[in-house]
Amino acid sequence: MATRGKYSHVIDKLPRLGMVEPERRDLVEAVKAEILAPPDDGENLPWVLDLDRALDMIETHVRELLRLVKRSTAGRPRAAEFARAYADCRDMAARIGEWESSLNLLTEAFQQLMVDQMEVEGVTSMKLVSGRPVSTYLEPYAQVTDKETFRLWCVAQGLERQMALPWGTANALTKARLLEGEPEPDGVTCYAKTKVRLGGK
């Protein structure tokens, strides 16, 4: 793939990183195989998908569903009613999350197929029939492979004030200290936050 842009003088010296994380590779490969499978006899496949129309229909149904759930407790301001509606919302979010996960996987598969085929065809950009441009380019992507060596480098560069533990680590560390009867770490304020647990069906 031809490279251009501000990184063109360094990009060829860098090893190529795969487009798919190793733990997702098998999933993406399975979806790519489904995409590339020849049509079955009698399979009615559209040449062009009327995506806007299909999405408009889905959006109409989702908006109506949201309206119905929003009003499902009208006139019944009781904890049990709000809890039922809360569970309904969580169930809807879970279903939508499953659809989003499947769509993200499909997007990854098409992206990889597109990039590979663009390389075969020797192109880095094109315009869709709709006029929307699609292009590919290479840019550096850093991965920390030795955390301690990188930490020492950051300190040597005067970057220690920009360094912080990820929130999840800092939160877990604070919780562990509180369980042991110790105060929060310096610079951390701990609050009591309400969490809600919803059991399975």
Tab-separated table of C-alpha atoms in Angstrom, residues 143-154 163 165-166 169:
chain	number	residue	atom	x	y	z
A	143	GLN	CA	2.317	-0.432	22.325
A	144	VAL	CA	3.988	-0.515	25.724
A	145	THR	CA	5.812	-3.847	25.835
A	146	ASP	CA	7.906	-3.225	28.989
A	147	LYS	CA	6.006	-1.126	31.529
A	148	GLU	CA	8.911	-0.600	33.910
A	149	THR	CA	11.348	0.472	31.203
A	150	PHE	CA	8.731	2.857	29.826
A	151	ARG	CA	8.012	4.229	33.335
A	152	LEU	CA	11.703	4.930	33.871
A	153	TRP	CA	11.906	6.641	30.471
A	154	CYS	CA	8.910	8.839	31.372
A	163	MET	CA	1.644	9.574	35.014
A	165	LEU	CA	-2.704	4.639	37.494
A	166	PRO	CA	-5.738	3.724	35.392
A	169	THR	CA	-6.533	0.093	39.352
